[in-house]
Amino acid sequence: MSIIPEIAQFADDLTAIRHDFHAHPELGFEETRTSGIVAQKLRDYGVDEVHEGLGGTGVIGIIKGKGEGNRRVGLRADMDALPIEEASGVPYASTNPGRMHACGHDGHTTMLLGAARYLVAMRDFAGSVVLIFQPAEEGLGGARRMIAEGLFEKFPCDEIYGMHNDPNTDPGIVTVTPGPAMAGATFFDIKVKGTGSHAAMPHQSRDPIVIGTALIQQLQSVVSRNTPPTKPIVLSVTKFNAGSAYNVVPDDATIAGTIRYFHQEVADLAETRIRELCAGLSQAYGVEITADLRNVFDVLMNDPDLSKAYVAAAQDIVGQDNSFEIDDQMTGSEDFADMLHVVPGAYCRVGHAGNVPLHNPSFVLDDEILPIGASVYARIVETRLKHDA
């Protein structure tokens, strides 16, 4: 392990910053305290330009290298927390009820701040670095909003890099999956509008619970019987809400869930089958069934050449044997994919000593990852914007 020495010297500062973010988590588009601290620290470090408010609570920083050059490398970190009640037991646990950094975005933000502090001090590159602190990654469309508000028109990037902590990988291991690396995602909401009745006289109803459960069973056949087994896709029903009393058949039931995919044509097929099943059961039971399906995440596509460059840069930090490409595709989603649809780049995963899954109330991020991630961010800039001394 060869963490950049200058970053290792302020590793304790990074831990303190991360613990503060962790104790004060904020949901997507509500990251006012977090983004305010980020902007102030960038100014304190001496970042050349600091811009606030893009995408609501997003922050952009620009650092110019001491070498001449027009190329720009983007580095991105997400800032938002999740609506989870924390149960980790750490002394710096969330002080905001029902809010928790259960995905480690507090760590990602801190790592990018660490890289910024080093890059400002050294400026050992030619061109510019665009620091992107993004709000609302957790399904609220933060990346899309920043792009829609002119992120890459106002702050052009030639290539861009992101990263995520990984409690499922050994500490200090950095991996990149070239090509399609993380799934695209569609969320769906289905409403069954039946007819309620007294529960003792269900023949007078058009029971949305019976109809809804039949629909849920039919939805499970979409993957097993309609989509090709060689093109992976996941369809999960995650909500089924109906009724409020023991003796009442309700009028309505709602069903919600998600589709995860790597091939757009397979996602399109699944969406078509969902609509067809809703229409068929609507006719069969004589009720109204409506389906709202919306794309929330694109497939995350890592540029093959820039994936190799990212691996090589990480090898300078964690060693030749600890940074490599892998074939594993993740059915989880990440809205950095939207940025990669506009600017070529790559996304890596950095293992750490935590052993609780992401999005779990007991998740704990290992602070040892902070100088590693900051060093990898810094090294990809110095290798991609290399200049003659």
mmCIF file of C-alpha atoms in Angstrom, residues 89-314:
data_model
loop_
_atom_site.group_PDB
_atom_site.id
_atom_site.type_symbol
_atom_site.label_atom_id
_atom_site.label_comp_id
_atom_site.label_asym_id
_atom_site.label_seq_id
_atom_site.Cartn_x
_atom_site.Cartn_y
_atom_site.Cartn_z
ATOM 1 C CA GLY A 89 -23.832 1.959 17.519
ATOM 2 C CA VAL A 90 -20.858 4.101 16.479
ATOM 3 C CA PRO A 91 -20.164 7.143 18.704
ATOM 4 C CA TYR A 92 -20.662 9.497 15.753
ATOM 5 C CA ALA A 93 -24.033 7.977 14.752
ATOM 6 C CA SER A 94 -26.726 10.010 13.054
ATOM 7 C CA THR A 95 -28.268 12.790 15.102
ATOM 8 C CA ASN A 96 -31.055 13.199 12.541
ATOM 9 C CA PRO A 97 -33.880 10.705 13.282
ATOM 10 C CA GLY A 98 -34.737 8.487 10.327
ATOM 11 C CA ARG A 99 -31.668 9.604 8.362
ATOM 12 C CA MET A 100 -28.447 7.652 7.930
ATOM 13 C CA HIS A 101 -25.368 7.489 5.723
ATOM 14 C CA ALA A 102 -25.954 3.786 5.120
ATOM 15 C CA CYS A 103 -24.271 3.783 1.710
ATOM 16 C CA GLY A 104 -21.061 5.599 2.575
ATOM 17 C CA HIS A 105 -21.678 8.798 0.638
ATOM 18 C CA ASP A 106 -20.216 10.661 3.610
ATOM 19 C CA GLY A 107 -16.997 8.786 2.841
ATOM 20 C CA HIS A 108 -17.131 9.493 -0.891
ATOM 21 C CA THR A 109 -17.552 13.214 -0.248
ATOM 22 C CA THR A 110 -14.663 13.166 2.224
ATOM 23 C CA MET A 111 -12.388 11.294 -0.178
ATOM 24 C CA LEU A 112 -12.986 13.870 -2.898
ATOM 25 C CA LEU A 113 -12.283 16.659 -0.419
ATOM 26 C CA GLY A 114 -9.032 14.906 0.456
ATOM 27 C CA ALA A 115 -8.075 14.675 -3.206
ATOM 28 C CA ALA A 116 -8.926 18.359 -3.652
ATOM 29 C CA ARG A 117 -6.727 19.392 -0.725
ATOM 30 C CA TYR A 118 -3.779 17.484 -2.156
ATOM 31 C CA LEU A 119 -4.291 18.573 -5.771
ATOM 32 C CA VAL A 120 -4.457 22.241 -4.781
ATOM 33 C CA ALA A 121 -1.272 21.969 -2.754
ATOM 34 C CA MET A 122 0.724 20.105 -5.418
ATOM 35 C CA ARG A 123 -0.875 21.136 -8.754
ATOM 36 C CA ASP A 124 1.337 18.536 -10.399
ATOM 37 C CA PHE A 125 -0.684 18.275 -13.583
ATOM 38 C CA ALA A 126 -1.403 20.116 -16.822
ATOM 39 C CA GLY A 127 -4.947 21.320 -17.403
ATOM 40 C CA SER A 128 -7.816 21.471 -14.921
ATOM 41 C CA VAL A 129 -9.729 19.271 -12.518
ATOM 42 C CA VAL A 130 -13.507 19.600 -12.175
ATOM 43 C CA LEU A 131 -14.668 18.501 -8.719
ATOM 44 C CA ILE A 132 -18.345 17.471 -8.783
ATOM 45 C CA PHE A 133 -20.138 17.062 -5.463
ATOM 46 C CA GLN A 134 -23.517 15.675 -6.481
ATOM 47 C CA PRO A 135 -26.777 15.669 -4.532
ATOM 48 C CA ALA A 136 -29.560 13.099 -4.594
ATOM 49 C CA GLU A 137 -27.949 9.948 -5.965
ATOM 50 C CA GLU A 138 -30.369 7.615 -4.167
ATOM 51 C CA GLY A 139 -33.060 7.426 -6.851
ATOM 52 C CA LEU A 140 -33.997 11.115 -6.960
ATOM 53 C CA GLY A 141 -32.134 12.012 -10.139
ATOM 54 C CA GLY A 142 -29.389 14.267 -8.847
ATOM 55 C CA ALA A 143 -27.049 13.574 -11.759
ATOM 56 C CA ARG A 144 -29.773 14.161 -14.324
ATOM 57 C CA ARG A 145 -30.725 17.450 -12.706
ATOM 58 C CA MET A 146 -27.130 18.688 -12.710
ATOM 59 C CA ILE A 147 -26.769 17.695 -16.365
ATOM 60 C CA ALA A 148 -30.087 19.356 -17.261
ATOM 61 C CA GLU A 149 -28.924 22.542 -15.545
ATOM 62 C CA GLY A 150 -25.841 22.657 -17.735
ATOM 63 C CA LEU A 151 -23.172 20.797 -15.773
ATOM 64 C CA PHE A 152 -21.032 19.859 -18.751
ATOM 65 C CA GLU A 153 -21.776 23.003 -20.761
ATOM 66 C CA LYS A 154 -20.632 25.207 -17.886
ATOM 67 C CA PHE A 155 -17.844 22.900 -16.724
ATOM 68 C CA PRO A 156 -16.705 20.764 -19.674
ATOM 69 C CA CYS A 157 -14.878 17.510 -18.953
ATOM 70 C CA ASP A 158 -12.889 15.359 -21.349
ATOM 71 C CA GLU A 159 -13.218 12.352 -19.070
ATOM 72 C CA ILE A 160 -14.725 11.676 -15.662
ATOM 73 C CA TYR A 161 -14.204 9.281 -12.745
ATOM 74 C CA GLY A 162 -16.230 8.148 -9.749
ATOM 75 C CA MET A 163 -15.898 5.541 -7.030
ATOM 76 C CA HIS A 164 -17.866 3.660 -4.394
ATOM 77 C CA ASN A 165 -16.895 1.897 -1.211
ATOM 78 C CA ASP A 166 -17.401 -1.872 -1.165
ATOM 79 C CA PRO A 167 -17.859 -3.808 2.111
ATOM 80 C CA ASN A 168 -18.078 -7.043 0.108
ATOM 81 C CA THR A 169 -14.482 -6.812 -1.122
ATOM 82 C CA ASP A 170 -11.255 -7.164 0.860
ATOM 83 C CA PRO A 171 -9.724 -3.941 2.188
ATOM 84 C CA GLY A 172 -7.586 -2.057 -0.296
ATOM 85 C CA ILE A 173 -8.810 -3.952 -3.352
ATOM 86 C CA VAL A 174 -9.820 -1.668 -6.241
ATOM 87 C CA THR A 175 -11.880 -3.164 -9.069
ATOM 88 C CA VAL A 176 -13.296 -1.868 -12.333
ATOM 89 C CA THR A 177 -15.711 -3.629 -14.689
ATOM 90 C CA PRO A 178 -15.174 -2.440 -18.291
ATOM 91 C CA GLY A 179 -18.292 -1.911 -20.385
ATOM 92 C CA PRO A 180 -21.719 -2.410 -18.780
ATOM 93 C CA ALA A 181 -20.911 -2.512 -15.070
ATOM 94 C CA MET A 182 -24.092 -1.642 -13.166
ATOM 95 C CA ALA A 183 -27.718 -2.154 -14.072
ATOM 96 C CA GLY A 184 -30.181 0.342 -15.398
ATOM 97 C CA ALA A 185 -33.345 0.647 -13.341
ATOM 98 C CA THR A 186 -37.028 1.267 -13.948
ATOM 99 C CA PHE A 187 -39.367 1.861 -11.024
ATOM 100 C CA PHE A 188 -43.053 0.992 -11.363
ATOM 101 C CA ASP A 189 -46.251 1.861 -9.514
ATOM 102 C CA ILE A 190 -49.440 -0.064 -10.260
ATOM 103 C CA LYS A 191 -52.886 0.841 -8.937
ATOM 104 C CA VAL A 192 -55.770 -1.622 -8.865
ATOM 105 C CA LYS A 193 -59.058 0.271 -8.566
ATOM 106 C CA GLY A 194 -61.642 -2.267 -7.439
ATOM 107 C CA THR A 195 -64.883 -2.044 -5.525
ATOM 108 C CA GLY A 196 -64.981 -2.325 -1.769
ATOM 109 C CA SER A 197 -67.549 -4.094 0.378
ATOM 110 C CA HIS A 198 -68.225 -5.473 3.827
ATOM 111 C CA ALA A 199 -65.770 -8.320 4.429
ATOM 112 C CA ALA A 200 -68.692 -10.568 5.370
ATOM 113 C CA MET A 201 -70.199 -10.005 1.901
ATOM 114 C CA PRO A 202 -67.189 -10.159 -0.440
ATOM 115 C CA HIS A 203 -69.389 -11.203 -3.368
ATOM 116 C CA GLN A 204 -70.454 -7.573 -3.532
ATOM 117 C CA SER A 205 -66.861 -6.457 -4.131
ATOM 118 C CA ARG A 206 -64.313 -6.548 -6.875
ATOM 119 C CA ASP A 207 -61.572 -7.368 -4.443
ATOM 120 C CA PRO A 208 -58.347 -5.486 -5.284
ATOM 121 C CA ILE A 209 -56.360 -7.690 -2.901
ATOM 122 C CA VAL A 210 -57.259 -10.887 -4.773
ATOM 123 C CA ILE A 211 -56.636 -9.151 -8.088
ATOM 124 C CA GLY A 212 -53.382 -7.582 -6.862
ATOM 125 C CA THR A 213 -51.982 -10.873 -5.599
ATOM 126 C CA ALA A 214 -52.856 -12.522 -8.921
ATOM 127 C CA LEU A 215 -51.026 -9.736 -10.728
ATOM 128 C CA ILE A 216 -47.962 -10.094 -8.506
ATOM 129 C CA GLN A 217 -47.819 -13.805 -9.288
ATOM 130 C CA GLN A 218 -48.085 -13.088 -13.008
ATOM 131 C CA LEU A 219 -45.314 -10.486 -12.818
ATOM 132 C CA GLN A 220 -42.933 -13.198 -11.617
ATOM 133 C CA SER A 221 -43.362 -14.981 -14.954
ATOM 134 C CA VAL A 222 -41.984 -12.045 -16.956
ATOM 135 C CA VAL A 223 -38.355 -12.904 -16.218
ATOM 136 C CA SER A 224 -38.759 -16.684 -16.180
ATOM 137 C CA ARG A 225 -40.927 -16.996 -19.294
ATOM 138 C CA ASN A 226 -40.578 -13.853 -21.433
ATOM 139 C CA THR A 227 -36.995 -12.603 -21.305
ATOM 140 C CA PRO A 228 -33.939 -14.436 -22.701
ATOM 141 C CA PRO A 229 -31.924 -16.209 -19.991
ATOM 142 C CA THR A 230 -28.676 -15.026 -21.596
ATOM 143 C CA LYS A 231 -29.573 -11.371 -20.928
ATOM 144 C CA PRO A 232 -29.928 -10.879 -17.175
ATOM 145 C CA ILE A 233 -32.824 -8.918 -15.738
ATOM 146 C CA VAL A 234 -34.393 -8.647 -12.290
ATOM 147 C CA LEU A 235 -38.033 -7.819 -11.581
ATOM 148 C CA SER A 236 -38.860 -7.342 -7.914
ATOM 149 C CA VAL A 237 -42.163 -6.349 -6.326
ATOM 150 C CA THR A 238 -41.255 -4.438 -3.185
ATOM 151 C CA LYS A 239 -44.548 -2.905 -2.008
ATOM 152 C CA PHE A 240 -48.138 -4.141 -1.765
ATOM 153 C CA ASN A 241 -50.506 -1.866 0.105
ATOM 154 C CA ALA A 242 -54.248 -2.367 0.607
ATOM 155 C CA GLY A 243 -56.891 -2.097 3.284
ATOM 156 C CA SER A 244 -57.144 -0.572 6.742
ATOM 157 C CA ALA A 245 -59.675 -2.678 8.657
ATOM 158 C CA TYR A 246 -60.475 -6.308 9.504
ATOM 159 C CA ASN A 247 -64.025 -6.147 8.209
ATOM 160 C CA VAL A 248 -63.669 -4.110 5.021
ATOM 161 C CA VAL A 249 -62.703 -5.200 1.532
ATOM 162 C CA PRO A 250 -60.913 -2.066 0.271
ATOM 163 C CA ASP A 251 -61.533 -0.182 -2.928
ATOM 164 C CA ASP A 252 -57.892 0.036 -3.999
ATOM 165 C CA ALA A 253 -54.560 -1.719 -3.844
ATOM 166 C CA THR A 254 -51.158 -0.444 -4.922
ATOM 167 C CA ILE A 255 -48.152 -2.422 -6.080
ATOM 168 C CA ALA A 256 -44.638 -1.060 -6.582
ATOM 169 C CA GLY A 257 -41.264 -2.425 -7.517
ATOM 170 C CA THR A 258 -38.253 -2.222 -9.778
ATOM 171 C CA ILE A 259 -36.746 -3.697 -12.924
ATOM 172 C CA ARG A 260 -32.940 -3.968 -13.214
ATOM 173 C CA TYR A 261 -31.343 -4.684 -16.585
ATOM 174 C CA PHE A 262 -28.250 -4.428 -18.780
ATOM 175 C CA HIS A 263 -29.911 -4.473 -22.212
ATOM 176 C CA GLN A 264 -32.469 -1.851 -23.177
ATOM 177 C CA GLU A 265 -34.434 -4.181 -25.458
ATOM 178 C CA VAL A 266 -34.960 -6.585 -22.551
ATOM 179 C CA ALA A 267 -36.128 -3.745 -20.316
ATOM 180 C CA ASP A 268 -38.528 -2.630 -23.045
ATOM 181 C CA LEU A 269 -39.888 -6.183 -23.314
ATOM 182 C CA ALA A 270 -40.426 -6.379 -19.547
ATOM 183 C CA GLU A 271 -42.226 -3.037 -19.497
ATOM 184 C CA THR A 272 -44.467 -4.127 -22.371
ATOM 185 C CA ARG A 273 -45.358 -7.361 -20.573
ATOM 186 C CA ILE A 274 -46.186 -5.495 -17.352
ATOM 187 C CA ARG A 275 -48.591 -3.253 -19.233
ATOM 188 C CA GLU A 276 -50.105 -6.250 -21.060
ATOM 189 C CA LEU A 277 -50.624 -8.166 -17.820
ATOM 190 C CA CYS A 278 -52.280 -5.142 -16.234
ATOM 191 C CA ALA A 279 -54.569 -4.757 -19.244
ATOM 192 C CA GLY A 280 -55.425 -8.451 -19.290
ATOM 193 C CA LEU A 281 -56.284 -8.685 -15.587
ATOM 194 C CA SER A 282 -58.194 -5.431 -15.837
ATOM 195 C CA GLN A 283 -60.446 -6.984 -18.467
ATOM 196 C CA ALA A 284 -60.640 -10.358 -16.738
ATOM 197 C CA TYR A 285 -61.773 -8.901 -13.399
ATOM 198 C CA GLY A 286 -63.685 -5.900 -14.675
ATOM 199 C CA VAL A 287 -61.588 -3.324 -12.813
ATOM 200 C CA GLU A 288 -59.314 -0.446 -13.701
ATOM 201 C CA ILE A 289 -55.563 -1.132 -13.420
ATOM 202 C CA THR A 290 -53.091 1.618 -14.214
ATOM 203 C CA ALA A 291 -49.309 1.263 -14.448
ATOM 204 C CA ASP A 292 -46.733 4.033 -14.189
ATOM 205 C CA LEU A 293 -43.231 2.956 -15.242
ATOM 206 C CA ARG A 294 -40.283 5.351 -15.259
ATOM 207 C CA ASN A 295 -36.600 4.999 -15.963
ATOM 208 C CA VAL A 296 -34.598 6.133 -12.921
ATOM 209 C CA PHE A 297 -31.057 4.923 -13.703
ATOM 210 C CA ASP A 298 -29.283 4.206 -16.973
ATOM 211 C CA VAL A 299 -26.906 1.288 -17.405
ATOM 212 C CA LEU A 300 -23.489 2.352 -16.122
ATOM 213 C CA MET A 301 -21.028 1.969 -18.992
ATOM 214 C CA ASN A 302 -17.320 2.128 -18.199
ATOM 215 C CA ASP A 303 -15.127 3.147 -21.100
ATOM 216 C CA PRO A 304 -12.759 0.179 -21.718
ATOM 217 C CA ASP A 305 -9.626 2.274 -22.248
ATOM 218 C CA LEU A 306 -10.304 4.595 -19.328
ATOM 219 C CA SER A 307 -11.092 1.554 -17.167
ATOM 220 C CA LYS A 308 -7.551 0.328 -17.826
ATOM 221 C CA ALA A 309 -6.189 3.774 -16.999
ATOM 222 C CA TYR A 310 -8.142 3.829 -13.727
ATOM 223 C CA VAL A 311 -6.855 0.391 -12.754
ATOM 224 C CA ALA A 312 -3.282 1.458 -13.521
ATOM 225 C CA ALA A 313 -3.647 4.628 -11.448
ATOM 226 C CA ALA A 314 -5.068 2.636 -8.535
#
